[in-house]
Amino acid sequence: MINSKVETNSKVETNLKKNLLMLFSRDGVGVLVLLIALFLFLSIASPVFLTVNNIANLFVQSVFIMLIALGVMFVLATGGIDLSVGSILGLSGGITGWMMMSGSGMGIAILAGLLTGLIIGVVNGVIITKLKVSAFLVTFAMLYIARGLLMLLTKEDPIRGFATPEFAFLAQGSVLGIPTVVLITFIIFVIAYFVYNSTSFGRYVSVLGTNEEAARLSGVSTDKLKISVYAVSGLLAATAGILLTSRLTSVQPLMGNGYELEAIAAAVIGGTSMFGGKASVVGVAIGALILALVLNGLDLLAVNQFYRLIITGVIIIIAVGIERYMARKS
């Protein structure tokens, strides 16, 4: 009788552990719990947090990192890394602002900004695949190159006076009370979700990150796929740069500085593995919201902004630790 009870309890405990592992391994559910916990804490800690203006500002704060992180997610899922996205954001925004200031139409200026990010992403991918140089070294070098080009473009002074009402509307306007920049980001989120979860491109990305040799033997053009994910990363970073330029209506020489680390943090917090083969579009979005919540909370609680770096670092360590633990259990 005693042995029977022990076995029953053991089975219940085992099933409970399995259910918990399943819960936290689903698409973004684990980080969703963390997001809700932070949301509830700030709701209690600050009477200003739940105001309409603050919630709208919170979503707007999150979208720029979210866009970059969605691109970085594809790169990380293949086992690569992209450290150049923050500088691509700044340079693409700078190109857009500079062209508009020089008399180009908004459409041409935006296209030039997008092409800037796309081309840099392709260059990163080509160097990594054809010259067999480490992705870390290539994108780290590109971080400096793009930043240097932006400083040359701005001559170390901000670019101002170019924003038309139509351009400013992209990140400052609203449709039915919803900020335009949030709507644009939501559309891109839906596209990224569909591409990663419902297309052969998304499946190949995961296979490549899991086992590159197996992907190659399966007929996947691994070089083209790697170039493609870096191109996507550059394009989304450029999109974020153009929207941030619209938001600020100016371009600073250091615009986007440090965004690459926050984008990687958002992806990792959201369940994307830095070792490849695993990613979550929903998780990335939640990870970006968590980082925005941390920043927003620090502002509302009047906490020294230097603690943001410490808190972000701690969150990354916890997220990576949980991700590795879940991977071993799986």
Tab-separated table of C-alpha atoms in Angstrom:
chain	number	residue	atom	x	y	z
A	1	MET	CA	0.000	0.000	0.000
A	2	ILE	CA	2.810	2.376	0.952
A	3	ASN	CA	4.759	1.513	-2.218
A	4	SER	CA	1.613	2.102	-4.275
A	5	LYS	CA	1.177	5.568	-2.754
A	6	VAL	CA	4.855	6.401	-3.354
A	7	GLU	CA	4.573	5.317	-6.995
A	8	THR	CA	1.379	7.348	-7.426
A	9	ASN	CA	2.981	10.450	-5.916
A	10	SER	CA	6.044	9.935	-8.076
A	11	LYS	CA	3.900	9.713	-11.217
A	12	VAL	CA	1.970	12.844	-10.235
A	13	GLU	CA	5.227	14.716	-9.629
A	14	THR	CA	6.652	13.536	-12.973
A	15	ASN	CA	3.521	14.546	-14.863
A	16	LEU	CA	3.517	17.928	-13.124
A	17	LYS	CA	7.128	18.536	-14.172
A	18	LYS	CA	6.309	17.536	-17.754
A	19	ASN	CA	3.323	19.863	-17.843
A	20	LEU	CA	5.355	22.757	-16.475
A	21	LEU	CA	8.077	22.141	-19.051
A	22	MET	CA	5.469	22.056	-21.815
A	23	LEU	CA	3.912	25.279	-20.531
A	24	PHE	CA	7.187	27.169	-20.529
A	25	SER	CA	8.378	25.734	-23.827
A	26	ARG	CA	5.318	26.858	-25.803
A	27	ASP	CA	5.486	29.841	-28.073
A	28	GLY	CA	6.264	32.707	-25.699
A	29	VAL	CA	4.157	31.524	-22.719
A	30	GLY	CA	7.081	31.495	-20.287
A	31	VAL	CA	8.076	35.092	-20.962
A	32	LEU	CA	4.401	36.049	-21.006
A	33	VAL	CA	4.275	35.148	-17.311
A	34	LEU	CA	7.253	37.443	-16.679
A	35	LEU	CA	5.594	40.224	-18.685
A	36	ILE	CA	2.382	39.944	-16.672
A	37	ALA	CA	4.333	39.931	-13.393
A	38	LEU	CA	6.177	43.120	-14.351
A	39	PHE	CA	2.940	44.706	-15.528
A	40	LEU	CA	1.202	43.953	-12.228
A	41	PHE	CA	4.165	45.177	-10.183
A	42	LEU	CA	4.319	48.514	-12.013
A	43	SER	CA	0.546	48.883	-11.805
A	44	ILE	CA	0.838	48.738	-8.019
A	45	ALA	CA	4.117	50.658	-7.701
A	46	SER	CA	3.132	53.651	-9.842
A	47	PRO	CA	-0.302	55.318	-10.078
A	48	VAL	CA	0.696	56.791	-13.446
A	49	PHE	CA	1.497	53.462	-15.088
A	50	LEU	CA	-2.025	52.474	-16.155
A	51	THR	CA	-2.860	55.808	-17.776
A	52	VAL	CA	-3.744	55.759	-21.465
A	53	ASN	CA	-0.852	58.036	-22.411
A	54	ASN	CA	1.704	55.912	-20.578
A	55	ILE	CA	0.464	52.623	-22.053
A	56	ALA	CA	0.549	54.144	-25.554
A	57	ASN	CA	4.060	55.456	-24.874
A	58	LEU	CA	5.098	52.009	-23.627
A	59	PHE	CA	4.053	50.335	-26.878
A	60	VAL	CA	5.758	53.034	-28.944
A	61	GLN	CA	8.964	52.608	-26.914
A	62	SER	CA	8.972	48.885	-27.585
A	63	VAL	CA	8.438	48.852	-31.357
A	64	PHE	CA	11.902	50.015	-32.430
A	65	ILE	CA	13.692	47.265	-30.500
A	66	MET	CA	10.974	44.808	-31.531
A	67	LEU	CA	11.553	45.437	-35.238
A	68	ILE	CA	15.321	44.989	-34.934
A	69	ALA	CA	14.886	41.935	-32.716
A	70	LEU	CA	12.620	40.247	-35.268
A	71	GLY	CA	15.414	40.508	-37.841
A	72	VAL	CA	18.072	39.423	-35.352
A	73	MET	CA	15.867	36.436	-34.455
A	74	PHE	CA	16.231	34.982	-37.963
A	75	VAL	CA	20.007	35.377	-37.766
A	76	LEU	CA	20.266	33.802	-34.312
A	77	ALA	CA	18.029	30.926	-35.398
A	78	THR	CA	20.643	29.973	-38.020
A	79	GLY	CA	23.388	30.031	-35.401
A	80	GLY	CA	24.749	33.436	-36.463
A	81	ILE	CA	24.824	36.850	-34.840
A	82	ASP	CA	24.385	40.415	-36.081
A	83	LEU	CA	26.026	43.192	-34.065
A	84	SER	CA	25.663	45.812	-36.787
A	85	VAL	CA	21.902	46.419	-36.548
A	86	GLY	CA	22.133	49.441	-34.229
A	87	SER	CA	24.473	51.229	-36.614
A	88	ILE	CA	22.380	50.153	-39.619
A	89	LEU	CA	19.376	51.726	-37.887
A	90	GLY	CA	21.251	55.013	-37.459
A	91	LEU	CA	22.734	55.097	-40.960
A	92	SER	CA	19.456	54.184	-42.693
A	93	GLY	CA	17.619	56.868	-40.750
A	94	GLY	CA	20.425	59.292	-41.564
A	95	ILE	CA	20.279	58.524	-45.288
A	96	THR	CA	16.501	59.037	-45.273
A	97	GLY	CA	16.721	62.347	-43.415
A	98	TRP	CA	19.655	63.616	-45.486
A	99	MET	CA	17.906	62.859	-48.773
A	100	MET	CA	14.713	64.586	-47.684
A	101	MET	CA	16.729	67.587	-46.540
A	102	SER	CA	18.415	67.601	-49.962
A	103	GLY	CA	15.046	67.844	-51.720
A	104	SER	CA	14.178	64.211	-52.466
A	105	GLY	CA	10.589	63.090	-52.083
A	106	MET	CA	9.563	61.099	-49.043
A	107	GLY	CA	9.067	57.880	-51.021
A	108	ILE	CA	12.513	58.021	-52.648
A	109	ALA	CA	14.166	58.875	-49.325
A	110	ILE	CA	12.479	55.980	-47.527
A	111	LEU	CA	13.397	53.589	-50.354
A	112	ALA	CA	17.030	54.735	-50.116
A	113	GLY	CA	17.017	54.117	-46.373
A	114	LEU	CA	15.572	50.622	-46.792
A	115	LEU	CA	18.061	49.782	-49.542
A	116	THR	CA	20.896	50.928	-47.288
A	117	GLY	CA	19.950	48.396	-44.639
A	118	LEU	CA	19.295	45.666	-47.192
A	119	ILE	CA	22.649	46.163	-48.936
A	120	ILE	CA	24.614	46.192	-45.681
A	121	GLY	CA	22.849	43.007	-44.627
A	122	VAL	CA	23.700	41.327	-47.941
A	123	VAL	CA	27.331	42.452	-47.648
A	124	ASN	CA	27.495	40.969	-44.149
A	125	GLY	CA	26.078	37.686	-45.413
A	126	VAL	CA	28.373	37.486	-48.452
A	127	ILE	CA	31.532	38.110	-46.417
A	128	ILE	CA	30.463	35.551	-43.801
A	129	THR	CA	29.592	32.831	-46.333
A	130	LYS	CA	32.053	33.381	-49.168
A	131	LEU	CA	35.121	34.482	-47.204
A	132	LYS	CA	34.313	32.210	-44.250
A	133	VAL	CA	34.844	34.983	-41.715
A	134	SER	CA	33.255	34.782	-38.284
A	135	ALA	CA	29.821	36.437	-38.134
A	136	PHE	CA	30.838	38.087	-34.887
A	137	LEU	CA	33.894	39.735	-36.463
A	138	VAL	CA	32.133	40.768	-39.680
A	139	THR	CA	29.129	42.365	-38.025
A	140	PHE	CA	31.276	43.910	-35.280
A	141	ALA	CA	33.407	45.571	-37.954
A	142	MET	CA	30.280	46.661	-39.848
A	143	LEU	CA	29.005	48.244	-36.637
A	144	TYR	CA	31.973	50.652	-36.781
A	145	ILE	CA	31.835	51.169	-40.544
A	146	ALA	CA	28.141	52.102	-40.569
A	147	ARG	CA	28.553	54.308	-37.500
A	148	GLY	CA	31.499	56.070	-39.125
A	149	LEU	CA	29.496	56.664	-42.300
A	150	LEU	CA	26.678	58.182	-40.252
A	151	MET	CA	29.120	60.520	-38.512
A	152	LEU	CA	30.505	61.589	-41.879
A	153	LEU	CA	26.969	62.143	-43.123
A	154	THR	CA	25.969	64.240	-40.142
A	155	LYS	CA	29.415	65.826	-39.757
A	156	GLU	CA	28.906	65.152	-36.049
A	157	ASP	CA	25.913	67.510	-36.010
A	158	PRO	CA	22.258	66.429	-35.995
A	159	ILE	CA	20.294	66.503	-39.258
A	160	ARG	CA	17.161	68.596	-38.729
A	161	GLY	CA	14.475	70.463	-40.607
A	162	PHE	CA	13.615	67.758	-43.121
A	163	ALA	CA	10.470	66.179	-41.633
A	164	THR	CA	7.272	66.836	-43.559
A	165	PRO	CA	3.885	66.288	-41.858
A	166	GLU	CA	3.429	63.106	-43.916
A	167	PHE	CA	6.784	61.719	-42.804
A	168	ALA	CA	6.211	62.628	-39.144
A	169	PHE	CA	2.825	60.880	-39.315
A	170	LEU	CA	4.577	57.500	-39.734
A	171	ALA	CA	5.664	57.472	-36.088
A	172	GLN	CA	3.751	60.340	-34.508
A	173	GLY	CA	0.280	59.945	-35.990
A	174	SER	CA	-2.514	57.571	-35.038
A	175	VAL	CA	-5.344	55.666	-36.712
A	176	LEU	CA	-8.510	55.152	-34.661
A	177	GLY	CA	-6.528	56.078	-31.577
A	178	ILE	CA	-3.773	53.509	-32.240
A	179	PRO	CA	-0.294	54.936	-32.922
A	180	THR	CA	0.644	54.480	-36.583
A	181	VAL	CA	4.061	53.094	-35.700
A	182	VAL	CA	2.398	50.373	-33.601
A	183	LEU	CA	0.139	49.407	-36.521
A	184	ILE	CA	3.117	49.234	-38.900
A	185	THR	CA	5.026	47.076	-36.426
A	186	PHE	CA	2.033	44.786	-35.939
A	187	ILE	CA	1.797	44.197	-39.696
A	188	ILE	CA	5.509	43.344	-39.830
A	189	PHE	CA	5.079	41.070	-36.794
A	190	VAL	CA	2.284	39.146	-38.558
A	191	ILE	CA	4.430	38.768	-41.691
A	192	ALA	CA	7.424	37.572	-39.646
A	193	TYR	CA	5.215	35.089	-37.779
A	194	PHE	CA	3.834	33.688	-41.028
A	195	VAL	CA	7.264	33.476	-42.685
A	196	TYR	CA	8.948	31.744	-39.756
A	197	ASN	CA	6.135	29.341	-38.877
A	198	SER	CA	4.389	28.628	-42.188
A	199	THR	CA	6.954	28.770	-44.995
A	200	SER	CA	9.813	26.617	-46.181
A	201	PHE	CA	12.147	29.571	-45.564
A	202	GLY	CA	11.319	29.511	-41.843
A	203	ARG	CA	11.710	25.735	-41.663
A	204	TYR	CA	15.070	25.877	-43.425
A	205	VAL	CA	16.259	28.568	-41.008
A	206	SER	CA	15.556	26.266	-38.055
A	207	VAL	CA	17.142	23.268	-39.778
A	208	LEU	CA	20.246	25.281	-40.616
A	209	GLY	CA	20.612	26.377	-37.008
A	210	THR	CA	20.143	22.840	-35.733
A	211	ASN	CA	22.514	21.045	-38.101
A	212	GLU	CA	24.118	22.860	-41.023
A	213	GLU	CA	25.515	19.695	-42.580
A	214	ALA	CA	22.113	18.005	-42.483
A	215	ALA	CA	20.572	21.088	-44.089
A	216	ARG	CA	23.167	21.011	-46.858
A	217	LEU	CA	22.633	17.294	-47.490
A	218	SER	CA	18.883	17.950	-47.661
A	219	GLY	CA	19.445	20.223	-50.636
A	220	VAL	CA	19.242	23.568	-48.808
A	221	SER	CA	21.501	26.268	-50.257
A	222	THR	CA	22.987	27.221	-46.907
A	223	ASP	CA	25.017	30.160	-48.237
A	224	LYS	CA	21.986	31.762	-49.903
A	225	LEU	CA	19.921	31.176	-46.780
A	226	LYS	CA	22.522	32.839	-44.552
A	227	ILE	CA	22.785	35.820	-46.888
A	228	SER	CA	18.980	36.053	-46.864
A	229	VAL	CA	18.666	36.173	-43.069
A	230	TYR	CA	21.316	38.900	-42.809
A	231	ALA	CA	19.486	40.813	-45.535
A	232	VAL	CA	16.235	40.496	-43.543
A	233	SER	CA	18.039	41.671	-40.414
A	234	GLY	CA	19.451	44.706	-42.212
A	235	LEU	CA	16.106	45.537	-43.813
A	236	LEU	CA	14.199	45.438	-40.511
A	237	ALA	CA	16.908	47.490	-38.794
A	238	ALA	CA	16.548	50.063	-41.579
A	239	THR	CA	12.768	50.068	-41.107
A	240	ALA	CA	13.244	50.753	-37.407
A	241	GLY	CA	15.712	53.524	-38.254
A	242	ILE	CA	13.291	55.271	-40.614
A	243	LEU	CA	10.468	55.074	-38.079
A	244	LEU	CA	12.715	56.336	-35.277
A	245	THR	CA	13.797	59.220	-37.512
A	246	SER	CA	10.132	60.004	-38.083
A	247	ARG	CA	9.553	59.877	-34.335
A	248	LEU	CA	12.458	62.174	-33.462
A	249	THR	CA	12.273	64.335	-36.646
A	250	SER	CA	16.065	64.514	-36.454
A	251	VAL	CA	19.093	62.285	-36.872
A	252	GLN	CA	21.782	62.215	-34.195
A	253	PRO	CA	25.315	60.916	-34.901
A	254	LEU	CA	24.864	58.223	-32.229
A	255	MET	CA	21.268	57.307	-33.060
A	256	GLY	CA	20.727	53.591	-32.498
A	257	ASN	CA	23.864	53.188	-30.419
A	258	GLY	CA	23.455	50.129	-28.171
A	259	TYR	CA	20.261	48.961	-29.866
A	260	GLU	CA	22.014	45.846	-31.140
A	261	LEU	CA	22.488	44.547	-27.588
A	262	GLU	CA	18.880	45.303	-26.640
A	263	ALA	CA	17.642	43.560	-29.789
A	264	ILE	CA	19.668	40.442	-28.983
A	265	ALA	CA	18.418	40.646	-25.401
A	266	ALA	CA	14.792	40.842	-26.553
A	267	ALA	CA	15.264	37.824	-28.831
A	268	VAL	CA	16.983	35.751	-26.137
A	269	ILE	CA	14.476	36.731	-23.453
A	270	GLY	CA	11.749	35.640	-25.874
A	271	GLY	CA	13.184	32.140	-26.192
A	272	THR	CA	15.424	32.425	-29.256
A	273	SER	CA	18.500	30.273	-28.787
A	274	MET	CA	21.893	31.894	-29.316
A	275	PHE	CA	23.097	28.466	-30.438
A	276	GLY	CA	20.637	28.248	-33.336
A	277	GLY	CA	17.690	26.060	-34.233
A	278	LYS	CA	15.075	27.638	-31.983
A	279	ALA	CA	13.179	30.916	-32.148
A	280	SER	CA	9.812	32.426	-31.297
A	281	VAL	CA	8.304	35.436	-33.056
A	282	VAL	CA	5.754	35.869	-30.267
A	283	GLY	CA	8.504	35.510	-27.697
A	284	VAL	CA	10.596	38.200	-29.389
A	285	ALA	CA	7.668	40.627	-29.270
A	286	ILE	CA	7.124	39.883	-25.583
A	287	GLY	CA	10.857	40.226	-24.908
A	288	ALA	CA	10.848	43.696	-26.478
A	289	LEU	CA	7.830	44.646	-24.355
A	290	ILE	CA	9.631	43.428	-21.216
A	291	LEU	CA	12.638	45.634	-21.973
A	292	ALA	CA	10.293	48.570	-22.626
A	293	LEU	CA	8.535	47.856	-19.323
A	294	VAL	CA	11.864	47.916	-17.498
A	295	LEU	CA	12.777	51.275	-19.035
A	296	ASN	CA	9.303	52.684	-18.481
A	297	GLY	CA	9.290	51.485	-14.886
A	298	LEU	CA	12.688	53.023	-14.167
A	299	ASP	CA	11.401	56.339	-15.506
A	300	LEU	CA	8.177	56.248	-13.504
A	301	LEU	CA	9.912	55.195	-10.292
A	302	ALA	CA	12.679	57.787	-10.801
A	303	VAL	CA	15.394	55.139	-10.657
A	304	ASN	CA	18.876	56.025	-11.922
A	305	GLN	CA	19.068	55.046	-15.609
A	306	PHE	CA	22.441	53.358	-15.087
A	307	TYR	CA	20.564	50.550	-13.355
A	308	ARG	CA	18.961	49.792	-16.712
A	309	LEU	CA	22.189	48.163	-17.913
A	310	ILE	CA	22.475	46.060	-14.773
A	311	ILE	CA	18.842	44.944	-14.871
A	312	THR	CA	19.021	44.142	-18.600
A	313	GLY	CA	22.160	42.073	-18.038
A	314	VAL	CA	20.538	40.143	-15.198
A	315	ILE	CA	17.437	39.475	-17.311
A	316	ILE	CA	19.609	38.172	-20.182
A	317	ILE	CA	21.515	35.812	-17.862
A	318	ILE	CA	18.267	34.472	-16.399
A	319	ALA	CA	16.706	34.082	-19.859
A	320	VAL	CA	19.726	32.237	-21.296
A	321	GLY	CA	19.885	30.011	-18.212
A	322	ILE	CA	16.197	29.104	-18.529
A	323	GLU	CA	16.573	28.499	-22.283
A	324	ARG	CA	19.518	26.096	-21.786
A	325	TYR	CA	17.692	24.307	-18.957
A	326	MET	CA	14.613	23.805	-21.129
A	327	ALA	CA	16.773	22.634	-24.039
A	328	ARG	CA	18.415	19.969	-21.889
A	329	LYS	CA	15.043	18.805	-20.557
A	330	SER	CA	13.648	18.583	-24.084
